[in-house]
Short mmCIF file of C-alpha atoms in Angstrom, two decimals:
data_model
loop_
_atom_site.label_atom_id
_atom_site.label_comp_id
_atom_site.label_asym_id
_atom_site.label_seq_id
_atom_site.Cartn_x
_atom_site.Cartn_y
_atom_site.Cartn_z
CA MET A 1 24.54 5.56 22.65
CA SER A 2 27.16 6.99 20.28
CA VAL A 3 26.95 10.42 18.67
CA THR A 4 26.32 8.78 15.27
CA VAL A 5 23.42 6.74 16.61
CA ARG A 6 21.91 9.77 18.35
CA ARG A 7 22.05 11.75 15.12
CA MET A 8 20.37 8.99 13.17
CA VAL A 9 17.67 8.61 15.83
CA ALA A 10 17.05 12.37 15.69
CA ALA A 11 16.70 12.17 11.90
CA ILE A 12 14.25 9.27 12.23
CA VAL A 13 12.16 11.27 14.71
CA VAL A 14 12.06 14.22 12.30
CA LEU A 15 10.91 11.95 9.47
CA VAL A 16 8.19 10.45 11.67
CA VAL A 17 6.93 13.89 12.75
CA LEU A 18 6.88 15.04 9.10
CA ARG A 19 4.85 11.95 8.21
CA LEU A 20 2.32 12.78 10.93
CA ALA A 21 2.02 16.38 9.72
CA ALA A 22 1.52 15.26 6.13
CA ALA A 23 -1.08 12.71 7.27
CA ALA A 24 -3.09 15.49 8.88
CA ILE A 25 -2.72 18.05 6.08
CA LEU A 26 -2.91 16.15 2.79
CA PRO A 27 -6.35 15.26 1.40
CA LEU A 28 -7.18 11.60 0.90
CA SER A 29 -6.52 9.59 -2.20
CA ALA A 30 -9.50 7.86 -3.78
CA ASP A 31 -8.26 4.47 -2.55
CA GLU A 32 -7.96 5.75 1.02
CA ALA A 33 -11.53 7.05 0.90
CA TYR A 34 -12.61 3.69 -0.57
CA TYR A 35 -11.00 1.80 2.31
CA TRP A 36 -12.64 4.28 4.70
CA LEU A 37 -15.97 3.13 3.24
CA TRP A 38 -14.98 -0.39 4.19
CA SER A 39 -14.31 0.73 7.75
CA ARG A 40 -17.94 1.85 8.06
CA HIS A 41 -19.03 -1.77 7.48
CA LEU A 42 -16.44 -3.94 9.22
CA ALA A 43 -16.25 -7.48 7.88
CA PRO A 44 -13.73 -10.37 7.70
CA GLY A 45 -13.14 -9.62 4.01
CA TYR A 46 -13.78 -7.31 1.07
CA TYR A 47 -13.79 -7.62 -2.71
CA ASP A 48 -10.28 -6.22 -3.34
CA HIS A 49 -8.26 -7.21 -0.28
CA PRO A 50 -8.34 -8.83 3.18
CA PRO A 51 -9.79 -6.76 6.02
CA ALA A 52 -6.86 -5.41 8.07
CA ILE A 53 -6.86 -1.89 6.63
CA ALA A 54 -10.55 -1.39 7.42
CA PHE A 55 -9.92 -2.13 11.10
CA VAL A 56 -6.82 0.09 11.13
CA ILE A 57 -8.84 2.99 9.70
CA ARG A 58 -11.73 2.42 12.12
CA ALA A 59 -9.30 2.62 15.05
CA GLY A 60 -8.01 5.99 13.85
CA THR A 61 -11.42 7.48 13.13
CA LEU A 62 -12.66 6.48 16.58
CA ILE A 63 -10.01 8.85 17.95
CA PHE A 64 -9.89 11.68 15.40
CA GLY A 65 -13.20 11.28 13.56
CA ASN A 66 -13.75 11.23 9.81
CA THR A 67 -10.78 13.44 8.98
CA SER A 68 -7.61 12.86 7.00
CA LEU A 69 -5.72 12.36 10.25
CA GLY A 70 -8.39 10.01 11.55
CA VAL A 71 -8.22 7.83 8.44
CA ARG A 72 -4.42 7.74 8.51
CA PHE A 73 -3.63 7.73 12.22
CA GLY A 74 -3.74 3.96 12.62
CA GLY A 75 -1.34 3.62 9.71
CA PHE A 76 0.93 6.27 11.23
CA VAL A 77 1.12 4.22 14.42
CA LEU A 78 1.91 1.15 12.32
CA SER A 79 4.75 3.07 10.63
CA ILE A 80 6.32 3.48 14.07
CA VAL A 81 5.70 -0.20 14.82
CA ALA A 82 7.33 -1.16 11.52
CA SER A 83 10.33 1.05 12.28
CA VAL A 84 10.76 -0.59 15.69
CA PHE A 85 10.70 -4.06 14.14
CA VAL A 86 13.23 -3.01 11.48
CA TRP A 87 15.49 -1.77 14.29
CA LEU A 88 15.06 -4.98 16.30
CA ALA A 89 15.59 -7.19 13.24
CA ALA A 90 18.79 -5.32 12.37
CA GLU A 91 20.06 -5.64 15.94
CA ALA A 92 19.39 -9.37 15.88
CA MET A 93 20.84 -9.97 12.43
CA LEU A 94 23.70 -7.45 12.23
CA GLU A 95 24.49 -7.29 15.98
CA SER A 96 25.09 -3.56 16.04
CA ARG A 97 23.04 -0.69 17.41
CA GLU A 98 24.57 1.64 14.83
CA GLN A 99 23.56 -0.76 12.06
CA ALA A 100 20.06 -0.96 13.53
CA ALA A 101 19.77 2.84 13.54
CA ARG A 102 21.08 3.03 9.98
CA ALA A 103 18.65 0.37 8.71
CA THR A 104 15.77 2.21 10.37
CA LEU A 105 16.91 5.51 8.88
CA PHE A 106 17.14 3.96 5.40
CA PHE A 107 13.68 2.47 5.92
CA ASN A 108 12.13 5.85 6.71
CA LEU A 109 14.01 7.69 3.95
CA MET A 110 12.68 5.53 1.12
CA LEU A 111 9.90 7.01 -1.02
CA MET A 112 8.03 3.72 -0.88
CA ILE A 113 7.74 3.96 2.88
CA PHE A 114 6.82 7.66 2.78
CA ILE A 115 3.95 6.84 0.42
CA GLU A 116 2.74 3.51 1.76
CA MET A 117 3.12 4.25 5.48
CA LEU A 118 1.48 7.66 5.05
CA ALA A 119 -1.48 6.56 2.94
CA ALA A 120 -4.10 4.33 4.55
CA THR A 121 -3.93 1.36 2.18
CA PRO A 122 -3.54 -2.42 2.66
CA ASP A 123 0.20 -1.96 2.15
CA THR A 124 0.39 -0.13 5.49
CA PRO A 125 -0.41 -3.11 7.76
CA SER A 126 1.30 -5.41 5.25
CA ILE A 127 4.65 -3.61 5.64
CA ALA A 128 4.34 -3.57 9.43
CA ALA A 129 3.53 -7.30 9.53
CA SER A 130 6.40 -8.01 7.14
CA ALA A 131 8.82 -6.14 9.41
CA MET A 132 7.55 -8.19 12.35
CA PHE A 133 7.97 -11.38 10.30
CA LEU A 134 11.57 -10.43 9.48
CA TRP A 135 12.35 -9.67 13.12
CA ALA A 136 10.83 -12.94 14.37
CA LEU A 137 12.67 -15.04 11.78
CA ALA A 138 15.91 -13.20 12.55
CA LYS A 139 15.41 -14.16 16.21
CA VAL A 140 14.87 -17.78 15.16
CA ASP A 141 18.10 -17.68 13.16
CA ARG A 142 20.15 -15.87 15.81
CA THR A 143 18.95 -17.64 18.97
CA GLU A 144 18.04 -21.06 17.52
CA ASN A 145 15.18 -21.03 20.03
CA GLY A 146 12.16 -22.68 18.39
CA ARG A 147 9.64 -20.69 20.41
CA TRP A 148 10.36 -17.67 18.21
CA TRP A 149 8.56 -19.53 15.42
CA LEU A 150 5.30 -18.69 17.20
CA ALA A 151 6.04 -15.00 16.66
CA VAL A 152 6.72 -15.85 13.01
CA GLY A 153 3.28 -17.48 12.84
CA VAL A 154 1.54 -14.47 14.39
CA ALA A 155 3.29 -12.11 11.97
CA ALA A 156 2.41 -14.33 9.00
CA GLY A 157 -1.25 -14.47 10.02
CA LEU A 158 -1.44 -10.70 10.40
CA ALA A 159 0.33 -10.26 7.06
CA LEU A 160 -2.22 -12.54 5.36
CA LEU A 161 -5.04 -10.45 6.82
CA SER A 162 -3.37 -7.42 5.21
CA LYS A 163 -2.51 -8.58 1.68
CA TYR A 164 -2.25 -11.96 -0.01
CA THR A 165 1.31 -11.17 -1.09
CA ALA A 166 2.16 -12.41 2.40
CA PHE A 167 2.19 -15.92 0.91
CA PHE A 168 5.53 -14.88 -0.59
CA LEU A 169 6.90 -14.36 2.92
CA GLY A 170 6.06 -17.97 3.69
CA ALA A 171 7.75 -19.01 0.45
CA GLY A 172 10.81 -16.99 1.48
CA ALA A 173 10.97 -18.66 4.88
CA LEU A 174 10.72 -22.05 3.17
CA ALA A 175 13.51 -21.06 0.77
CA TRP A 176 15.69 -20.14 3.74
CA MET A 177 14.98 -23.50 5.36
CA LEU A 178 15.76 -25.37 2.12
CA PHE A 179 18.95 -23.60 1.07
CA SER A 180 20.49 -22.37 4.31
CA THR A 181 22.73 -24.66 6.30
CA ARG A 182 21.33 -22.96 9.39
CA GLY A 183 17.72 -23.37 8.31
CA ARG A 184 17.53 -27.05 7.37
CA ARG A 185 17.55 -28.23 10.99
CA TRP A 186 14.09 -26.76 11.47
CA PHE A 187 12.48 -29.31 9.13
CA ILE A 188 12.70 -31.91 11.91
CA SER A 189 11.37 -29.51 14.55
CA PRO A 190 7.65 -29.09 15.37
CA TRP A 191 7.98 -25.31 15.76
CA PRO A 192 7.75 -24.22 12.09
CA TYR A 193 4.66 -26.39 11.63
CA ALA A 194 3.10 -24.89 14.75
CA ALA A 195 3.82 -21.46 13.26
CA GLY A 196 2.02 -22.45 10.05
CA VAL A 197 -1.02 -23.65 11.97
CA LEU A 198 -1.09 -20.45 14.06
CA ALA A 199 -0.89 -18.31 10.91
CA LEU A 200 -3.78 -20.19 9.32
CA LEU A 201 -5.90 -19.85 12.46
CA ILE A 202 -5.40 -16.08 12.45
CA PHE A 203 -6.20 -16.03 8.72
CA LEU A 204 -9.26 -18.31 9.09
CA PRO A 205 -11.96 -15.57 9.40
CA ASN A 206 -11.01 -14.24 5.98
CA VAL A 207 -10.97 -17.74 4.50
CA LEU A 208 -14.52 -18.33 5.80
CA TRP A 209 -15.65 -14.98 4.36
CA GLU A 210 -14.11 -15.83 1.01
CA ASN A 211 -15.88 -19.18 0.99
CA ALA A 212 -19.20 -17.43 1.65
CA HIS A 213 -18.50 -14.89 -1.14
CA HIS A 214 -17.41 -17.29 -3.91
CA TRP A 215 -13.68 -16.62 -3.33
CA SER A 216 -14.13 -13.24 -4.98
CA THR A 217 -10.88 -11.66 -3.71
CA PHE A 218 -8.76 -14.60 -4.77
CA ALA A 219 -10.45 -14.57 -8.19
CA PHE A 220 -9.86 -10.82 -8.54
CA GLN A 221 -6.20 -10.99 -7.54
CA LEU A 222 -5.40 -14.13 -9.54
CA SER A 223 -7.05 -12.66 -12.65
CA ARG A 224 -3.99 -10.41 -13.00
CA VAL A 225 -1.58 -13.31 -13.36
CA THR A 226 -2.21 -14.24 -17.00
CA HIS A 227 -2.80 -10.86 -18.71
CA GLY A 228 -0.84 -9.77 -21.79
CA GLY A 229 1.81 -11.21 -24.08
CA PHE A 230 5.60 -11.21 -23.87
CA THR A 231 7.25 -7.78 -23.66
CA LEU A 232 10.31 -6.22 -22.02
CA ARG A 233 8.60 -2.87 -21.59
CA PHE A 234 7.15 -3.63 -18.17
CA LEU A 235 10.36 -5.24 -16.90
CA PHE A 236 12.35 -2.03 -17.33
CA GLU A 237 9.44 0.01 -15.96
CA PHE A 238 9.26 -2.23 -12.89
CA LEU A 239 12.98 -2.01 -12.19
CA GLY A 240 13.04 1.74 -12.73
CA VAL A 241 10.13 2.35 -10.37
CA GLN A 242 11.66 0.20 -7.63
CA ILE A 243 15.03 1.95 -7.93
CA LEU A 244 13.24 5.28 -7.63
CA PHE A 245 11.03 4.20 -4.72
CA ALA A 246 13.94 2.74 -2.77
CA SER A 247 16.15 5.74 -3.67
CA PRO A 248 18.84 4.84 -6.22
CA PHE A 249 21.83 4.56 -3.92
CA ILE A 250 20.00 2.78 -1.09
CA PHE A 251 18.84 0.36 -3.78
CA ALA A 252 22.42 -0.05 -4.99
CA LEU A 253 23.66 -0.87 -1.49
CA ALA A 254 20.85 -3.38 -0.98
CA ALA A 255 21.54 -5.00 -4.34
CA LEU A 256 25.23 -5.39 -3.47
CA SER A 257 24.34 -7.02 -0.19
CA MET A 258 21.76 -9.36 -1.71
CA ALA A 259 24.07 -10.37 -4.55
CA PHE A 260 27.35 -10.78 -2.67
CA SER A 261 27.01 -10.74 1.13
CA SER A 262 24.42 -13.51 1.08
CA ARG A 263 26.48 -15.98 -0.95
CA ALA A 264 27.59 -17.79 2.20
CA ARG A 265 24.52 -19.83 3.04
CA ASP A 266 25.48 -20.09 6.67
CA SER A 267 25.45 -16.26 6.85
CA HIS A 268 22.68 -14.49 8.73
CA VAL A 269 22.40 -12.12 5.77
CA PHE A 270 21.40 -15.04 3.56
CA LEU A 271 18.02 -14.85 5.28
CA LEU A 272 17.35 -11.48 3.61
CA ALA A 273 18.04 -12.81 0.13
CA ALA A 274 15.93 -15.90 0.80
CA LEU A 275 12.94 -13.83 1.93
CA VAL A 276 13.16 -11.56 -1.13
CA ALA A 277 13.92 -14.19 -3.78
CA PRO A 278 10.47 -15.81 -4.35
CA SER A 279 8.76 -12.42 -4.67
CA ALA A 280 11.50 -11.06 -6.92
CA VAL A 281 11.28 -14.05 -9.24
CA TYR A 282 7.49 -13.77 -9.48
CA PHE A 283 7.51 -10.01 -10.10
CA LEU A 284 10.22 -10.30 -12.74
CA VAL A 285 8.32 -13.06 -14.57
CA HIS A 286 5.03 -11.16 -14.26
CA SER A 287 6.64 -8.03 -15.67
CA LEU A 288 7.43 -9.92 -18.88
CA HIS A 289 3.74 -9.90 -19.80
CA ASP A 290 1.97 -7.27 -17.67
CA ARG A 291 2.57 -4.15 -15.59
CA ILE A 292 3.66 -4.48 -11.97
CA GLN A 293 2.06 -1.78 -9.86
CA GLY A 294 4.77 0.15 -8.04
CA ASN A 295 3.45 -0.63 -4.57
CA TRP A 296 3.21 -4.40 -4.95
CA PRO A 297 6.74 -5.15 -3.63
CA SER A 298 6.37 -2.70 -0.72
CA PHE A 299 6.28 -5.51 1.87
CA LEU A 300 9.89 -6.35 0.90
CA TYR A 301 11.26 -2.95 1.88
CA PRO A 302 12.13 -3.85 5.50
CA MET A 303 14.51 -6.43 3.98
CA VAL A 304 15.85 -3.82 1.54
CA ALA A 305 16.63 -1.46 4.43
CA LEU A 306 18.56 -4.13 6.35
CA ALA A 307 20.47 -5.24 3.27
CA ALA A 308 21.49 -1.65 2.49
CA ALA A 309 22.68 -1.13 6.08
CA GLU A 310 24.70 -4.35 5.93
CA ALA A 311 26.43 -3.31 2.71
CA PHE A 312 27.07 0.21 4.03
CA CYS A 313 29.47 -1.00 6.73
CA ARG A 314 31.26 -3.77 4.84
CA MET A 315 34.79 -2.75 3.88
CA ASP A 316 35.95 -5.73 1.81
CA TRP A 317 34.42 -4.90 -1.57
CA GLN A 318 36.65 -5.77 -4.52
CA GLY A 319 36.75 -5.04 -8.25
CA TRP A 320 33.91 -3.06 -9.82
CA THR A 321 31.80 -3.34 -6.66
CA LYS A 322 34.19 -1.15 -4.68
CA PRO A 323 33.61 2.15 -6.56
CA VAL A 324 29.86 1.43 -6.71
CA TRP A 325 29.86 0.88 -2.97
CA ARG A 326 32.02 3.94 -2.28
CA VAL A 327 29.76 6.30 -4.23
CA SER A 328 26.55 4.75 -2.91
CA ARG A 329 27.80 4.91 0.66
CA ALA A 330 28.72 8.58 0.32
CA VAL A 331 25.48 9.85 -1.23
CA ALA A 332 22.76 7.36 -0.19
CA VAL A 333 21.40 9.44 2.68
CA PRO A 334 21.65 12.95 1.15
CA VAL A 335 20.15 11.86 -2.19
CA ALA A 336 17.29 10.04 -0.47
CA ALA A 337 16.68 13.04 1.79
CA VAL A 338 16.57 15.46 -1.17
CA MET A 339 14.18 13.20 -3.09
CA LEU A 340 11.92 12.92 -0.07
CA ALA A 341 11.99 16.69 0.49
CA VAL A 342 10.98 17.34 -3.12
CA VAL A 343 8.03 14.93 -2.85
CA TYR A 344 6.91 16.49 0.45
CA ALA A 345 7.15 19.99 -1.04
CA GLN A 346 5.20 19.00 -4.15
CA ALA A 347 2.52 17.14 -2.20
CA LEU A 348 2.01 19.89 0.38
CA PHE A 349 2.62 23.05 -1.65
CA GLY A 350 2.66 22.14 -5.35
CA VAL A 351 5.96 23.98 -5.81
CA ILE A 352 6.40 22.65 -9.36
CA PRO A 353 3.53 24.09 -11.48
CA VAL A 354 2.72 21.09 -13.68
CA GLY A 355 -1.09 21.46 -13.66
CA ARG A 356 -3.04 18.39 -14.74
CA SER A 357 0.25 16.52 -15.22
CA ASP A 358 0.89 16.56 -11.46
CA PRO A 359 0.33 12.94 -10.40
CA LEU A 360 0.05 13.87 -6.72
CA ALA A 361 -2.71 16.41 -7.36
CA ARG A 362 -4.68 13.88 -9.40
CA LEU A 363 -4.04 11.10 -6.91
CA LEU A 364 -5.10 13.13 -3.88
CA ALA A 365 -8.45 14.86 -3.38
CA VAL A 366 -7.01 18.30 -4.14
CA GLY A 367 -9.91 20.67 -4.77
CA LEU A 368 -12.57 18.17 -3.68
CA GLY A 369 -13.91 20.58 -1.05
CA ASP A 370 -14.90 23.08 -3.75
CA VAL A 371 -16.24 20.26 -5.93
CA ALA A 372 -18.44 19.14 -3.05
CA LYS A 373 -19.80 22.70 -2.63
CA THR A 374 -20.62 22.92 -6.35
CA ILE A 375 -22.44 19.60 -6.28
CA SER A 376 -24.32 20.54 -3.10
CA GLU A 377 -25.57 23.76 -4.72
CA ALA A 378 -26.71 21.87 -7.82
CA GLN A 379 -28.37 19.24 -5.63
CA ARG A 380 -30.41 21.90 -3.85
CA GLY A 381 -31.28 23.52 -7.19
CA VAL A 382 -32.86 20.38 -8.66
CA GLN A 383 -33.93 18.95 -5.26
CA ALA A 384 -32.03 15.76 -6.02
CA GLY A 385 -32.51 12.88 -3.63
CA ALA A 386 -29.12 11.30 -4.31
CA ILE A 387 -25.80 11.73 -6.08
CA VAL A 388 -25.13 8.98 -8.64
CA THR A 389 -21.62 7.80 -9.49
CA THR A 390 -20.33 5.06 -11.78
CA ASP A 391 -16.79 4.55 -10.44
CA TYR A 392 -15.50 3.67 -7.01
CA GLU A 393 -13.13 6.65 -6.85
CA ASN A 394 -15.85 9.32 -7.01
CA THR A 395 -18.12 7.18 -4.86
CA ALA A 396 -15.51 7.11 -2.12
CA TRP A 397 -14.39 10.73 -2.39
CA LEU A 398 -17.93 12.13 -2.42
CA ASN A 399 -18.97 9.98 0.53
CA PHE A 400 -16.07 11.45 2.48
CA TYR A 401 -16.18 15.09 1.35
CA MET A 402 -19.88 15.77 0.77
CA PRO A 403 -21.95 17.04 3.73
CA ALA A 404 -23.02 14.37 6.20
CA GLY A 405 -26.29 12.71 5.23
CA THR A 406 -25.79 13.08 1.47
CA ARG A 407 -26.88 9.90 -0.32
CA ILE A 408 -24.19 8.67 -2.70
CA MET A 409 -25.41 5.86 -4.96
CA GLN A 410 -23.04 3.91 -7.20
CA VAL A 411 -24.60 2.37 -10.27
CA GLY A 412 -22.70 -0.71 -11.39
CA GLU A 413 -19.83 -2.48 -9.63
CA THR A 414 -22.19 -3.51 -6.84
CA TYR A 415 -19.88 -6.46 -6.14
CA ARG A 416 -17.60 -3.97 -4.36
CA TYR A 417 -20.23 -3.34 -1.68
CA PRO A 418 -21.89 -6.68 -0.79
CA ASP A 419 -22.95 -5.41 2.65
CA ALA A 420 -24.20 -1.97 1.53
CA PRO A 421 -27.98 -1.35 1.19
CA MET A 422 -29.84 -1.04 -2.09
CA PRO A 423 -31.66 2.27 -2.78
CA ASP A 424 -35.26 2.36 -1.54
CA PRO A 425 -38.14 3.12 -3.98
CA GLY A 426 -38.78 6.52 -2.39
CA LEU A 427 -35.27 7.65 -3.24
CA LEU A 428 -35.61 6.48 -6.83
CA GLY A 429 -38.80 8.49 -7.25
CA ARG A 430 -36.91 11.80 -6.97
CA PRO A 431 -34.49 13.44 -9.45
CA MET A 432 -30.83 12.56 -9.02
CA LEU A 433 -27.49 14.09 -10.02
CA TYR A 434 -24.85 12.11 -11.87
CA VAL A 435 -21.28 13.36 -11.40
CA ALA A 436 -18.19 12.11 -13.22
CA GLU A 437 -14.86 13.15 -14.61
CA VAL A 438 -15.30 13.97 -18.29
CA GLN A 439 -12.89 11.22 -19.30
CA ARG A 440 -14.96 8.70 -17.30
CA ASP A 441 -18.37 9.97 -18.35
CA ARG A 442 -20.78 7.03 -18.64
CA SER A 443 -23.93 9.03 -19.25
CA ARG A 444 -24.60 7.04 -22.43
CA ASP A 445 -24.79 3.86 -20.36
CA LEU A 446 -27.18 5.56 -17.93
CA MET A 447 -29.58 6.41 -20.80
CA ALA A 448 -30.52 2.75 -20.84
CA GLN A 449 -31.46 2.95 -17.15
CA PHE A 450 -33.08 6.41 -16.84
CA SER A 451 -35.76 8.09 -18.95
CA GLN A 452 -34.05 11.48 -18.77
CA VAL A 453 -30.30 12.14 -18.70
CA GLN A 454 -29.72 15.90 -19.05
CA GLU A 455 -26.35 17.63 -18.77
CA ILE A 456 -26.64 20.67 -16.52
CA SER A 457 -23.06 21.92 -15.99
CA ARG A 458 -19.33 21.42 -16.36
CA PHE A 459 -16.68 22.61 -13.95
CA ASP A 460 -13.10 21.87 -12.93
CA ARG A 461 -11.39 20.42 -9.91
CA LEU A 462 -8.70 23.00 -9.25
CA ARG A 463 -5.37 23.36 -7.51
CA ARG A 464 -4.48 27.03 -7.10
CA GLY A 465 -6.64 27.94 -10.07
CA VAL A 466 -5.13 25.26 -12.35
CA PRO A 467 -7.49 22.45 -13.49
CA VAL A 468 -6.64 19.04 -12.10
CA ALA A 469 -9.68 17.28 -13.57
CA HIS A 470 -12.67 18.28 -15.71
CA MET A 471 -16.03 17.36 -14.17
CA VAL A 472 -19.55 17.06 -15.60
CA LEU A 473 -22.98 17.01 -13.91
CA TYR A 474 -26.21 15.46 -15.23
CA ARG A 475 -29.78 15.47 -13.97
CA LEU A 476 -31.30 11.98 -13.93
CA SER A 477 -34.95 11.03 -13.57
CA GLY A 478 -37.32 8.18 -14.34
CA PRO A 479 -35.33 5.03 -13.54
CA LYS A 480 -36.26 2.13 -15.81
CA GLY A 481 -36.85 -0.99 -13.75
CA THR A 482 -34.51 -2.15 -11.00
CA LEU A 483 -31.12 -0.46 -10.82
CA ALA A 484 -27.95 -2.37 -10.09
CA ALA A 485 -26.97 0.12 -7.42
CA ARG A 486 -25.71 0.35 -3.83
CA LEU A 487 -25.53 3.06 -1.16
CA PRO A 488 -22.06 2.38 0.33
#
């Protein structure tokens, strides 16, 4: 192992250790706490996404309990798995250990990977499965051994159990087979079809769950496709976010590789462009009428890392691409490292005092421990039988951060919790507390369902004495009829 490779491996180890420390220290986001609720009721499917993240979280909490580290530990392990597959894919495709180390370093330096492989969300297993898919298909391309298609099928099935964006991976593999001179031969082989069958068999439990639940997840996800009218606003926002999340100069290297290195369709690098192309086309078209959430393309970032590593070591750039490559090559790693350090510092220590404007403080459960104490004191004061919420974020956070045994009851959105119990009549006979952020206060809606809705206090969720969110508490009593409520 060369000195350069050893240094890059050491940097990767440091990044992995930092991710583990952050996983243990940082409070949960609302979405992470929501997926933790799923893990308490394991099922083949859920309203928002397929089930993989619930099982990943359950595995971690079995080891470390209901803690931040417990919720995130399974995802942390998957971040290592994803890194290994990126390394193996780069070795297979680029035939260089140094290139493999560089691709893996780029992968771990990108903000997208810091966020999505730290947080316990469906993107975590999706990225790991995507990296496995890339590795398996690279082995198919490099070895021309059809048995590797079975690994492609396993990866595709696991990716589908993570997020439905995995269908784009299948479209990318098909694009490679259609347009690559190396890929067309597989149309007359049984192996790709066996891979498709294997993927569908792995995915089958979720399909059966969807069928039993009126295809609710498909309906929810597909409902986003047709929103809005034509605009360029979201296109520029989408591109800007992806450049930021990939780190600008890693993105530039990857773009050079995708645009120029892959032009030879018999090139192994063409596989990267083929895998990315269907997703890129869809996201670009979607951005012409609606916002693309920044994390949606996260499953493509293993390909971005390999493409950037390929461009880094090419020396035959000509014309305007040469100065772009030269600058990007020189500053890609230091700029990405500085950006990552700033995000770590802000997330862990709040070094930039931006108050309520701090997106990380609002995203994470900063100050939720004190909020839970305030609510617990109010609950004892009015002898409330349950805490009522009207949004999934507070439902999830309070379930996680309130003392064990506290009843958290969400009114409305019961479709999110099809397996959770309804409140029993004895619970409804006692006073309850309604808690919400002021900007999400739905007390007026609750007046139609309770005889008394009385505000009792307001307080703030704080980070170092600075308000992150304004909260309000109400006393509820006298429910009118049957409540549309669940106890997740």
